[in-house]
Coordinates of C-alpha atoms and ligand atoms in Angstrom, one line a residue:
M1 CA 64.1 22.8 47.1
V2 CA 60.7 24.5 47.4
I3 CA 59.0 24.8 50.8
V4 CA 55.3 25.1 50.2
M5 CA 53.6 27.0 53.1
K6 CA 50.0 26.4 54.2
L7 CA 47.8 29.3 53.1
D8 CA 47.3 30.5 56.7
A9 CA 51.1 30.7 57.4
T10 CA 52.0 33.8 59.3
A11 CA 55.1 36.0 59.0
E12 CA 56.4 34.3 62.1
D13 CA 56.0 30.8 60.6
I14 CA 57.9 31.9 57.5
G15 CA 60.5 33.4 59.8
K16 CA 61.0 30.1 61.5
V17 CA 61.6 28.4 58.1
E18 CA 64.1 31.0 57.1
E19 CA 65.9 30.7 60.4
K20 CA 66.2 26.9 59.9
L21 CA 67.5 27.4 56.4
N22 CA 70.2 29.8 57.6
E23 CA 71.2 27.3 60.3
Y24 CA 71.9 24.8 57.5
G25 CA 73.7 27.3 55.3
Y26 CA 70.8 27.6 52.8
Q27 CA 69.5 30.8 51.3
G28 CA 65.7 31.3 51.4
H29 CA 63.8 33.4 48.8
L30 CA 60.1 34.1 49.6
I31 CA 58.1 33.9 46.4
R32 CA 54.4 35.0 46.7
G33 CA 52.2 33.5 44.1
V34 CA 48.5 34.2 43.8
E35 CA 47.6 30.7 45.0
R36 CA 50.4 29.8 47.4
I37 CA 53.3 31.2 49.3
V38 CA 56.5 29.3 48.7
I39 CA 60.1 29.6 49.9
G40 CA 62.7 28.7 47.3
A41 CA 65.7 27.4 49.1
V42 CA 69.1 27.2 47.5
G43 CA 72.0 25.3 49.0
D44 CA 73.7 22.0 48.5
K45 CA 74.6 20.4 51.8
N46 CA 72.7 17.5 53.5
R47 CA 69.7 18.0 51.3
E48 CA 67.7 15.0 52.6
L49 CA 68.3 16.0 56.3
V50 CA 67.4 19.6 55.6
M51 CA 64.2 18.6 53.8
A52 CA 63.1 16.2 56.6
S53 CA 63.8 18.8 59.3
L54 CA 61.9 21.6 57.5
E55 CA 58.9 19.3 57.1
T56 CA 58.4 19.2 60.9
L57 CA 58.0 23.0 61.1
A58 CA 54.6 24.5 61.7
K59 CA 52.5 25.5 58.6
V60 CA 54.9 23.8 56.2
E61 CA 52.7 21.9 53.8
K62 CA 55.4 20.1 51.9
V63 CA 59.0 20.3 50.8
V64 CA 59.9 19.3 47.3
P65 CA 63.2 19.1 45.5
I66 CA 63.7 21.3 42.4
V67 CA 65.0 19.2 39.6
S68 CA 66.0 21.8 37.0
P69 CA 69.5 23.4 37.3
Y70 CA 67.9 26.8 37.6
K71 CA 65.8 27.0 40.7
L72 CA 64.1 30.3 41.6
V73 CA 63.2 31.2 38.0
S74 CA 61.8 27.7 37.3
Q75 CA 58.1 26.8 37.1
E76 CA 58.8 24.3 39.8
V77 CA 58.8 27.2 42.2
K78 CA 56.0 29.2 40.8
K79 CA 53.5 28.3 38.1
E80 CA 51.8 31.6 37.4
K81 CA 53.6 34.2 35.3
T82 CA 55.5 37.0 37.0
R83 CA 54.0 40.3 36.3
I84 CA 56.4 43.2 36.4
D85 CA 54.5 46.4 37.2
L86 CA 56.3 49.6 36.1
G87 CA 53.5 51.9 37.3
D88 CA 51.0 54.0 35.4
G89 CA 49.3 50.8 34.1
V90 CA 52.4 49.4 32.4
V91 CA 52.6 45.7 33.4
I92 CA 54.9 43.2 31.6
G93 CA 53.7 39.6 31.8
G94 CA 50.1 40.5 32.1
E95 CA 47.3 40.1 29.6
E96 CA 48.5 43.1 27.6
I97 CA 51.3 42.9 25.0
V98 CA 53.8 45.6 25.9
V99 CA 55.8 47.2 23.1
M100 CA 59.2 48.9 23.7
A101 CA 60.4 51.0 20.8
G102 CA 63.0 53.6 19.9
P103 CA 66.4 54.1 18.5
C104 CA 69.3 51.8 18.9
A105 CA 71.3 54.6 20.5
V106 CA 70.4 58.0 21.9
E107 CA 71.8 60.5 19.4
N108 CA 70.4 63.9 20.3
E109 CA 67.4 65.4 22.0
Q110 CA 65.4 66.4 19.0
R111 CA 65.6 63.0 17.3
L112 CA 64.9 61.2 20.5
C113 CA 61.9 63.2 21.4
E114 CA 60.5 63.0 17.9
T115 CA 60.8 59.2 18.0
A116 CA 59.4 59.0 21.5
E117 CA 56.3 61.0 20.6
K118 CA 55.7 59.0 17.4
V119 CA 56.1 55.5 19.1
A120 CA 53.9 56.7 22.0
A121 CA 51.2 57.8 19.5
A122 CA 51.4 54.4 17.8
G123 CA 50.8 52.6 21.1
A124 CA 54.3 51.8 22.5
S125 CA 54.5 52.0 26.3
I126 CA 58.3 52.0 26.8
L127 CA 61.0 54.0 25.0
R128 CA 64.2 52.1 24.2
G129 CA 67.5 53.9 23.6
G130 CA 71.1 53.0 24.3
A131 CA 73.3 55.5 26.2
F132 CA 76.1 53.0 26.8
K133 CA 76.6 51.0 23.6
P134 CA 78.6 47.8 23.5
R135 CA 79.9 47.8 20.0
T136 CA 81.7 45.0 18.1
S137 CA 84.2 47.6 16.8
P138 CA 86.1 49.9 19.3
Y139 CA 85.9 52.6 16.6
S140 CA 82.1 52.7 16.4
F141 CA 79.9 55.2 18.2
R142 CA 79.7 54.1 21.9
G143 CA 76.9 56.3 23.1
L144 CA 76.4 59.6 25.0
E145 CA 76.7 57.9 28.4
E146 CA 75.1 60.0 31.2
E147 CA 74.1 62.7 28.8
G148 CA 72.1 60.0 27.0
L149 CA 70.4 58.9 30.2
K150 CA 69.4 62.5 30.8
L151 CA 67.9 62.8 27.4
M152 CA 66.0 59.5 27.9
A153 CA 64.6 61.0 31.2
R154 CA 63.6 64.1 29.3
A155 CA 61.8 62.1 26.7
R156 CA 60.0 60.2 29.5
A157 CA 58.8 63.5 31.0
R158 CA 57.5 64.7 27.7
T159 CA 55.7 61.6 26.6
G160 CA 54.9 59.6 29.8
L161 CA 56.7 56.6 28.3
K162 CA 58.7 54.4 30.6
I163 CA 62.4 53.9 29.6
V164 CA 64.6 50.9 29.1
T165 CA 68.3 51.3 28.5
E166 CA 71.4 49.1 28.6
V167 CA 74.0 49.0 31.4
V168 CA 77.3 47.5 30.3
N169 CA 79.5 47.8 33.4
P170 CA 78.8 46.7 37.0
Q171 CA 80.1 50.0 38.3
D172 CA 77.5 51.9 36.2
V173 CA 74.5 50.0 37.6
S174 CA 73.5 52.6 40.2
L175 CA 73.9 55.5 37.8
V176 CA 71.7 53.8 35.1
A177 CA 69.2 52.8 37.8
E178 CA 68.8 56.5 38.8
Y179 CA 67.3 57.2 35.4
A180 CA 65.9 54.0 33.9
D181 CA 62.7 52.1 34.6
V182 CA 64.1 48.9 33.2
L183 CA 67.9 48.1 33.0
Q184 CA 68.9 46.1 29.9
V185 CA 71.6 43.4 29.8
G186 CA 72.8 43.1 26.3
A187 CA 73.4 39.8 24.5
R188 CA 77.2 40.2 24.9
N189 CA 76.9 40.5 28.6
M190 CA 74.5 37.7 29.4
Q191 CA 77.1 35.8 31.2
N192 CA 78.9 38.8 32.8
F193 CA 78.3 37.4 36.2
S194 CA 79.6 40.4 38.2
L195 CA 77.1 42.6 36.2
L196 CA 74.3 40.1 36.9
R197 CA 75.1 40.1 40.6
E198 CA 75.1 43.9 40.8
L199 CA 71.8 44.0 39.1
G200 CA 70.5 41.4 41.6
K201 CA 71.4 43.7 44.4
Q202 CA 69.2 46.6 43.2
E203 CA 65.4 46.8 42.7
R204 CA 64.9 48.0 39.1
P205 CA 63.5 45.3 36.7
V206 CA 66.1 43.8 34.4
L207 CA 65.6 43.0 30.7
L208 CA 67.9 40.1 30.1
K209 CA 68.8 39.4 26.5
R210 CA 69.8 35.9 25.4
G211 CA 73.5 35.6 24.5
L212 CA 74.5 35.2 20.9
S213 CA 75.4 31.6 21.4
A214 CA 73.6 30.8 24.7
T215 CA 71.4 27.8 25.2
I216 CA 68.0 28.4 26.8
E217 CA 69.3 26.7 29.9
E218 CA 72.3 29.1 30.1
W219 CA 69.9 32.0 29.6
L220 CA 67.7 30.9 32.5
M221 CA 70.8 30.3 34.6
A222 CA 71.8 33.9 34.0
A223 CA 68.4 35.0 35.2
E224 CA 68.9 32.8 38.2
Y225 CA 72.0 34.9 39.1
I226 CA 69.9 38.0 39.3
F227 CA 67.3 36.2 41.4
S228 CA 69.9 34.7 43.7
E229 CA 70.9 38.2 44.8
G230 CA 67.2 39.1 45.6
N231 CA 65.9 40.9 42.5
Y232 CA 62.9 38.9 41.3
N233 CA 62.0 41.3 38.4
V234 CA 63.6 39.8 35.3
I235 CA 62.2 40.0 31.7
L236 CA 63.7 37.5 29.2
C237 CA 64.4 38.8 25.7
E238 CA 65.0 36.4 22.8
R239 CA 67.1 38.5 20.3
G240 CA 68.3 35.9 17.8
I241 CA 71.2 33.5 18.0
R242 CA 74.2 32.9 15.8
T243 CA 73.7 30.3 13.2
F244 CA 75.2 29.4 9.8
E245 CA 72.6 31.6 8.1
H246 CA 74.0 34.9 6.8
Y247 CA 71.0 36.4 5.0
T248 CA 70.0 37.6 8.5
R249 CA 72.2 39.2 11.2
N250 CA 71.0 36.5 13.7
T251 CA 68.4 33.8 13.6
L252 CA 65.3 34.5 15.7
D253 CA 64.8 31.3 17.7
I254 CA 61.1 31.3 17.8
S255 CA 60.9 28.1 19.8
A256 CA 62.8 29.8 22.6
I257 CA 59.6 31.8 23.4
P258 CA 57.3 28.9 24.2
L259 CA 60.2 27.0 25.8
A260 CA 61.0 29.9 28.1
N261 CA 57.3 30.2 28.9
M262 CA 57.2 26.5 29.6
H263 CA 60.2 26.3 31.9
S264 CA 60.1 29.6 33.7
H265 CA 57.6 32.0 35.2
L266 CA 59.3 35.1 33.8
P267 CA 57.8 37.3 31.1
V268 CA 59.4 36.7 27.7
I269 CA 59.7 39.3 25.0
A270 CA 61.3 39.2 21.5
D271 CA 63.6 41.6 19.7
P272 CA 62.9 41.3 16.0
S273 CA 65.4 44.0 15.1
H274 CA 68.7 42.5 16.3
S275 CA 67.3 39.1 15.3
S276 CA 67.0 40.1 11.7
G277 CA 69.3 43.0 11.0
E278 CA 66.9 43.9 8.2
R279 CA 64.0 46.3 8.4
R280 CA 61.9 44.4 5.8
I281 CA 61.5 41.3 7.9
V282 CA 61.0 42.9 11.2
P283 CA 57.2 42.9 10.8
A284 CA 57.0 39.2 10.0
L285 CA 59.2 38.3 13.0
S286 CA 57.2 40.6 15.3
R287 CA 53.9 38.9 14.3
A288 CA 55.4 35.5 14.7
A289 CA 56.8 36.3 18.2
I290 CA 53.4 37.5 19.5
A291 CA 51.7 34.5 17.9
A292 CA 54.3 32.2 19.7
G293 CA 53.4 33.7 23.1
A294 CA 55.7 36.6 23.6
D295 CA 54.6 39.1 26.2
G296 CA 56.0 42.0 24.3
L297 CA 58.6 43.3 21.8
L298 CA 61.7 45.5 21.7
V299 CA 61.7 47.2 18.3
E300 CA 64.2 49.7 16.9
V301 CA 62.6 52.8 15.4
H302 CA 64.4 55.8 13.9
P303 CA 63.0 58.8 12.1
Q304 CA 65.8 58.8 9.5
P305 CA 67.2 55.2 9.5
E306 CA 69.7 56.1 6.8
Q307 CA 71.3 58.7 9.1
A308 CA 71.2 56.5 12.2
L309 CA 74.6 56.3 14.1
C310 CA 73.9 52.6 14.7
D311 CA 71.7 49.8 13.4
G312 CA 69.9 52.0 10.7
P313 CA 69.3 49.0 8.3
Q314 CA 67.2 47.2 10.9
S315 CA 65.3 50.3 12.2
L316 CA 61.7 50.9 11.2
T317 CA 60.5 54.4 10.4
P318 CA 57.8 55.7 12.7
G319 CA 55.3 55.2 9.8
E320 CA 56.3 51.5 9.4
F321 CA 56.2 51.0 13.1
N322 CA 52.6 52.4 13.2
L323 CA 51.5 50.0 10.5
L324 CA 53.2 47.1 12.4
M325 CA 51.3 48.0 15.6
K326 CA 48.0 47.9 13.7
D327 CA 48.8 44.3 12.5
L328 CA 50.0 43.3 16.0
R329 CA 46.6 44.4 17.5
E330 CA 44.9 41.8 15.3
I331 CA 47.3 39.0 16.2
A332 CA 47.1 39.9 19.9
R333 CA 43.3 39.7 19.7
V334 CA 43.4 36.2 18.1
C335 CA 45.8 35.2 20.9
G336 CA 43.4 36.5 23.6
R337 CA 45.7 39.4 24.5
S338 CA 45.2 43.1 24.3
M339 CA 47.4 46.1 23.3
V340 CA 47.4 49.8 24.1
P341 CA 45.2 51.5 21.5
A342 CA 46.9 53.9 19.1
A343 CA 46.4 57.7 19.4
I344 CA 46.8 58.1 15.7
Ligands
LIG1 C1 70.5 46.7 21.9 O1 69.3 46.3 22.1 O2 70.8 47.9 21.8 C2 71.6 45.7 21.6 C3 72.9 46.1 21.6 O3 71.2 44.5 21.4 P1 71.9 43.0 21.7 O4 72.6 43.1 23.0 O5 70.8 42.1 21.6 O6 72.9 42.9 20.5
LIG2 MN1 70.8 48.1 18.0

């Protein structure tokens, strides 16, 4: 249920509501919107009685049930989009389209820094790069682990880019959070509930990829897991789903973007690289995603894709990425959005 507080409610009034919720075994989550303060309450006992009792408290405007299976991430709790502020002007979910770009995996310092400098010059705000790689085959390159995180931090220091990197195991969350600005949950881990819970207990924003065969509802339920532990900074990422089509690695579900925007208040980005598996169609998918309302993109870029240790065929060269960014600025403008200008 959502407890809508009157605009002049004080911290004490909110505290009284939270106390009452605890008494009934409910968990309260304070969500501050621009227009109203609400408390999302999650629990399943004596709902009618709890609602009636809350309505009698001071400064409670109304109490409404949440119909959707996901609660705190739903628009029933908060209509306006959540803005995730990473500092230094990088805000995901604002008016500006935010582009994250970089190699699939961190390989070595020289390649990473070269890529970081080039994507920054083209207008990316966040460097992507995997240090812990979940691979389909146990014999493939699985990342440089903490050494990779250190190289990512070095590239951040050199370029001013923020960094996003994947965390695979619940026990590595605190280590990855020491380095990363955003922690990525890969498609294969979307329903790793112990990982989601651990991410909910810390403060860094989480980029939550949609699972290979997950419905939109399951994806939003996964985001709900993170919220339910107290971390309200989640970015959704549509990265293609598995279909019968085999000309692409996955099928970008373009409708997931407006649907996620319609049902939740979380920022939504798209990953045209894993969606396609094929460099030549990455630009078209990127343009389509922005036109469909994505708040940003996660794009794989590698200076020598043919030598990449992972996902070379879907990685753009820095030159191709720069051209794509030019096109995206036009699309963003038509959609009433802006983008960081290029330095080149
Ligand atoms: C990635 O972005 O590095 C990745 C492994 O993607 P996904 O989890 O979407 O397959
Ligand atoms: Mn990859």
